[in-house]
Amino acid sequence: MPSAEVLERGRVVMSYSDCFICHKESDKKLGPAFSDIAARYPMNSSYIYILSQRIILGTKGMWGNVVMPPHPNISDKDAEAMVIYILSLREAD
Ligand code: HEC
């Protein structure tokens, strides 16, 4: 499990960014629900890296035809904290 400190950092940096304009925690909005993203990708260092780079560089084609714009002002560290927070929303299976 990630530390409470990293989870809190992820939650806070997301609330100061534009994420919740397009995403909700458990319902689809313009982008996929964070809980659906958490269900698709396991929490490990490869996915934390890949998804954090997609937040920074933008991404498309993984969930449909809507594009996620790039976030060039988000640092690697903050993007990784965001991904750790999102992936922590995975429900126990
Ligand atoms: C303008 C709308 C918009 C904003 C703002 C936005 N997203 Fe997204 N996001 C999307 C869409 C649309 C997708 C699905 C793209 C696709 O199909 O590949 C997505 C996908 C994702 C994914 C999954 C990527 C994958 O490869 O499966 C993550 C993680 C994510 N967003 C996190 C964030 C975070 C964190 C923020 C805030 C910094 C954010 N998004 C802001 C629209 C947005």
PDB file of C-alpha atoms and ligand atoms in Angstrom:
ATOM      1  CA  MET A   1       0.000   0.000   0.000  1.00  0.00           C
ATOM      2  CA  PRO A   2       1.228   3.532  -0.775  1.00  0.00           C
ATOM      3  CA  SER A   3       1.798   5.845   2.166  1.00  0.00           C
ATOM      4  CA  ALA A   4      -1.013   8.058   3.426  1.00  0.00           C
ATOM      5  CA  GLU A   5       1.224  11.021   2.639  1.00  0.00           C
ATOM      6  CA  VAL A   6       1.492  10.194  -1.086  1.00  0.00           C
ATOM      7  CA  LEU A   7      -2.247   9.511  -1.344  1.00  0.00           C
ATOM      8  CA  GLU A   8      -3.036  12.842   0.288  1.00  0.00           C
ATOM      9  CA  ARG A   9      -0.600  14.639  -2.008  1.00  0.00           C
ATOM     10  CA  GLY A  10      -2.221  13.029  -5.072  1.00  0.00           C
ATOM     11  CA  ARG A  11      -5.684  14.016  -3.920  1.00  0.00           C
ATOM     12  CA  VAL A  12      -4.660  17.600  -3.206  1.00  0.00           C
ATOM     13  CA  VAL A  13      -2.732  18.220  -6.453  1.00  0.00           C
ATOM     14  CA  MET A  14      -5.685  16.814  -8.407  1.00  0.00           C
ATOM     15  CA  SER A  15      -8.118  19.115  -6.648  1.00  0.00           C
ATOM     16  CA  TYR A  16      -5.957  22.108  -7.647  1.00  0.00           C
ATOM     17  CA  SER A  17      -5.725  20.945 -11.264  1.00  0.00           C
ATOM     18  CA  ASP A  18      -8.446  20.511 -13.908  1.00  0.00           C
ATOM     19  CA  CYS A  19      -8.947  16.740 -13.521  1.00  0.00           C
ATOM     20  CA  PHE A  20     -12.440  16.899 -12.077  1.00  0.00           C
ATOM     21  CA  ILE A  21     -13.727  18.960 -15.018  1.00  0.00           C
ATOM     22  CA  CYS A  22     -13.554  15.748 -17.067  1.00  0.00           C
ATOM     23  CA  HIS A  23     -13.367  12.936 -14.523  1.00  0.00           C
ATOM     24  CA  LYS A  24     -15.459  11.776 -11.595  1.00  0.00           C
ATOM     25  CA  GLU A  25     -14.448   9.243  -8.993  1.00  0.00           C
ATOM     26  CA  SER A  26     -17.005   6.562  -9.827  1.00  0.00           C
ATOM     27  CA  ASP A  27     -18.963   7.688 -12.908  1.00  0.00           C
ATOM     28  CA  LYS A  28     -17.953   8.365 -16.479  1.00  0.00           C
ATOM     29  CA  LYS A  29     -17.926  12.047 -17.396  1.00  0.00           C
ATOM     30  CA  LEU A  30     -15.985  13.306 -20.446  1.00  0.00           C
ATOM     31  CA  GLY A  31     -13.224  10.939 -19.396  1.00  0.00           C
ATOM     32  CA  PRO A  32     -13.396   7.512 -17.735  1.00  0.00           C
ATOM     33  CA  ALA A  33     -14.277   7.199 -14.023  1.00  0.00           C
ATOM     34  CA  PHE A  34     -11.180   7.012 -11.839  1.00  0.00           C
ATOM     35  CA  SER A  35     -12.551   3.780 -10.361  1.00  0.00           C
ATOM     36  CA  ASP A  36     -12.686   2.269 -13.899  1.00  0.00           C
ATOM     37  CA  ILE A  37      -9.087   3.330 -14.516  1.00  0.00           C
ATOM     38  CA  ALA A  38      -8.158   1.716 -11.178  1.00  0.00           C
ATOM     39  CA  ALA A  39      -9.919  -1.498 -12.231  1.00  0.00           C
ATOM     40  CA  ARG A  40      -7.969  -1.643 -15.519  1.00  0.00           C
ATOM     41  CA  TYR A  41      -4.403  -1.063 -14.312  1.00  0.00           C
ATOM     42  CA  PRO A  42      -2.682  -2.791 -11.377  1.00  0.00           C
ATOM     43  CA  MET A  43      -0.688  -0.599  -8.976  1.00  0.00           C
ATOM     44  CA  ASN A  44       2.950  -1.176  -9.898  1.00  0.00           C
ATOM     45  CA  SER A  45       5.895   1.002 -10.851  1.00  0.00           C
ATOM     46  CA  SER A  46       5.503   0.432 -14.624  1.00  0.00           C
ATOM     47  CA  TYR A  47       1.881   1.572 -14.730  1.00  0.00           C
ATOM     48  CA  ILE A  48       2.545   4.424 -12.338  1.00  0.00           C
ATOM     49  CA  TYR A  49       5.199   5.650 -14.761  1.00  0.00           C
ATOM     50  CA  ILE A  50       3.190   5.061 -17.971  1.00  0.00           C
ATOM     51  CA  LEU A  51       0.007   6.693 -16.680  1.00  0.00           C
ATOM     52  CA  SER A  52       1.846   9.658 -15.151  1.00  0.00           C
ATOM     53  CA  GLN A  53       3.479  10.342 -18.528  1.00  0.00           C
ATOM     54  CA  ARG A  54       0.063  10.134 -20.241  1.00  0.00           C
ATOM     55  CA  ILE A  55      -1.272  12.779 -17.828  1.00  0.00           C
ATOM     56  CA  ILE A  56       1.681  15.054 -18.663  1.00  0.00           C
ATOM     57  CA  LEU A  57       1.810  14.403 -22.432  1.00  0.00           C
ATOM     58  CA  GLY A  58      -1.924  13.850 -23.080  1.00  0.00           C
ATOM     59  CA  THR A  59      -3.453  10.649 -24.385  1.00  0.00           C
ATOM     60  CA  LYS A  60      -6.150   9.238 -26.636  1.00  0.00           C
ATOM     61  CA  GLY A  61      -7.533   5.983 -27.959  1.00  0.00           C
ATOM     62  CA  MET A  62      -7.406   3.983 -24.712  1.00  0.00           C
ATOM     63  CA  TRP A  63     -11.047   4.531 -23.721  1.00  0.00           C
ATOM     64  CA  GLY A  64     -12.753   5.927 -26.809  1.00  0.00           C
ATOM     65  CA  ASN A  65     -12.428   8.891 -29.125  1.00  0.00           C
ATOM     66  CA  VAL A  66     -12.167  11.727 -26.630  1.00  0.00           C
ATOM     67  CA  VAL A  67      -8.665  13.157 -26.232  1.00  0.00           C
ATOM     68  CA  MET A  68      -7.119  14.030 -22.851  1.00  0.00           C
ATOM     69  CA  PRO A  69      -5.104  17.234 -23.335  1.00  0.00           C
ATOM     70  CA  PRO A  70      -1.497  17.433 -22.091  1.00  0.00           C
ATOM     71  CA  HIS A  71      -0.609  18.888 -18.677  1.00  0.00           C
ATOM     72  CA  PRO A  72       2.941  20.184 -19.267  1.00  0.00           C
ATOM     73  CA  ASN A  73       3.008  22.132 -15.995  1.00  0.00           C
ATOM     74  CA  ILE A  74       2.526  19.085 -13.785  1.00  0.00           C
ATOM     75  CA  SER A  75       5.804  17.669 -12.427  1.00  0.00           C
ATOM     76  CA  ASP A  76       6.663  13.955 -12.746  1.00  0.00           C
ATOM     77  CA  LYS A  77       6.388  13.642  -8.978  1.00  0.00           C
ATOM     78  CA  ASP A  78       2.925  15.206  -8.767  1.00  0.00           C
ATOM     79  CA  ALA A  79       1.666  13.185 -11.762  1.00  0.00           C
ATOM     80  CA  GLU A  80       2.903   9.995 -10.087  1.00  0.00           C
ATOM     81  CA  ALA A  81       1.137  10.943  -6.828  1.00  0.00           C
ATOM     82  CA  MET A  82      -2.058  11.510  -8.852  1.00  0.00           C
ATOM     83  CA  VAL A  83      -1.769   8.054 -10.446  1.00  0.00           C
ATOM     84  CA  ILE A  84      -1.121   6.397  -7.079  1.00  0.00           C
ATOM     85  CA  TYR A  85      -4.215   8.101  -5.680  1.00  0.00           C
ATOM     86  CA  ILE A  86      -6.335   7.059  -8.713  1.00  0.00           C
ATOM     87  CA  LEU A  87      -5.126   3.443  -8.659  1.00  0.00           C
ATOM     88  CA  SER A  88      -5.791   3.256  -4.910  1.00  0.00           C
ATOM     89  CA  LEU A  89      -9.510   3.589  -5.755  1.00  0.00           C
ATOM     90  CA  ARG A  90      -9.523   0.001  -7.022  1.00  0.00           C
ATOM     91  CA  GLU A  91     -12.096  -2.023  -5.149  1.00  0.00           C
ATOM     92  CA  ALA A  92     -10.927  -5.170  -3.413  1.00  0.00           C
ATOM     93  CA  ASP A  93     -11.684  -8.173  -5.616  1.00  0.00           C
TER      94      ASP A  93
HETATM   95  C1  HEC B   1     -10.442  17.903 -20.997  1.00  0.00           C
HETATM   96  C2  HEC B   1     -10.826  16.693 -20.266  1.00  0.00           C
HETATM   97  C3  HEC B   1      -9.816  16.035 -19.356  1.00  0.00           C
HETATM   98  C4  HEC B   1      -9.079  16.599 -18.340  1.00  0.00           C
HETATM   99  C5  HEC B   1      -9.042  18.055 -17.923  1.00  0.00           C
HETATM  100  C6  HEC B   1      -8.348  15.504 -17.716  1.00  0.00           C
HETATM  101  N1  HEC B   1      -8.612  14.327 -18.330  1.00  0.00           N
HETATM  102 FE1  HEC B   1      -7.845  12.492 -17.885  1.00  0.00          FE
HETATM  103  N2  HEC B   1      -8.753  11.716 -19.498  1.00  0.00           N
HETATM  104  C7  HEC B   1      -9.652  12.368 -20.319  1.00  0.00           C
HETATM  105  C8  HEC B   1     -10.084  11.466 -21.374  1.00  0.00           C
HETATM  106  C9  HEC B   1     -11.065  11.795 -22.483  1.00  0.00           C
HETATM  107  C10 HEC B   1      -9.413  10.248 -21.150  1.00  0.00           C
HETATM  108  C11 HEC B   1      -9.465   8.975 -22.016  1.00  0.00           C
HETATM  109  C12 HEC B   1      -8.449   9.126 -23.161  1.00  0.00           C
HETATM  110  C13 HEC B   1      -8.338   7.868 -23.976  1.00  0.00           C
HETATM  111  O1  HEC B   1      -9.341   7.359 -24.445  1.00  0.00           O
HETATM  112  O2  HEC B   1      -7.191   7.396 -24.141  1.00  0.00           O
HETATM  113  C14 HEC B   1      -8.596  10.428 -19.955  1.00  0.00           C
HETATM  114  C15 HEC B   1      -7.792   9.443 -19.404  1.00  0.00           C
HETATM  115  C16 HEC B   1      -7.120   9.553 -18.211  1.00  0.00           C
HETATM  116  C17 HEC B   1      -6.358   8.502 -17.587  1.00  0.00           C
HETATM  117  C18 HEC B   1      -6.199   7.073 -18.123  1.00  0.00           C
HETATM  118  C19 HEC B   1      -5.135   7.028 -19.203  1.00  0.00           C
HETATM  119  C20 HEC B   1      -5.001   5.659 -19.816  1.00  0.00           C
HETATM  120  O3  HEC B   1      -3.997   5.456 -20.481  1.00  0.00           O
HETATM  121  O4  HEC B   1      -5.858   4.772 -19.631  1.00  0.00           O
HETATM  122  C21 HEC B   1      -5.838   9.008 -16.426  1.00  0.00           C
HETATM  123  C22 HEC B   1      -4.954   8.301 -15.422  1.00  0.00           C
HETATM  124  C23 HEC B   1      -6.268  10.380 -16.350  1.00  0.00           C
HETATM  125  N3  HEC B   1      -7.044  10.696 -17.436  1.00  0.00           N
HETATM  126  C24 HEC B   1      -5.967  11.240 -15.312  1.00  0.00           C
HETATM  127  C25 HEC B   1      -6.218  12.607 -15.325  1.00  0.00           C
HETATM  128  C26 HEC B   1      -5.726  13.522 -14.327  1.00  0.00           C
HETATM  129  C27 HEC B   1      -4.927  13.138 -13.101  1.00  0.00           C
HETATM  130  C28 HEC B   1      -6.141  14.770 -14.697  1.00  0.00           C
HETATM  131  C29 HEC B   1      -5.833  16.100 -14.046  1.00  0.00           C
HETATM  132  C30 HEC B   1      -4.440  16.465 -14.021  1.00  0.00           C
HETATM  133  C31 HEC B   1      -6.910  14.611 -15.935  1.00  0.00           C
HETATM  134  N4  HEC B   1      -6.941  13.293 -16.268  1.00  0.00           N
HETATM  135  C32 HEC B   1      -7.510  15.670 -16.629  1.00  0.00           C
HETATM  136  C33 HEC B   1     -10.065  13.673 -20.202  1.00  0.00           C
HETATM  137  C34 HEC B   1      -9.509  14.613 -19.340  1.00  0.00           C
END
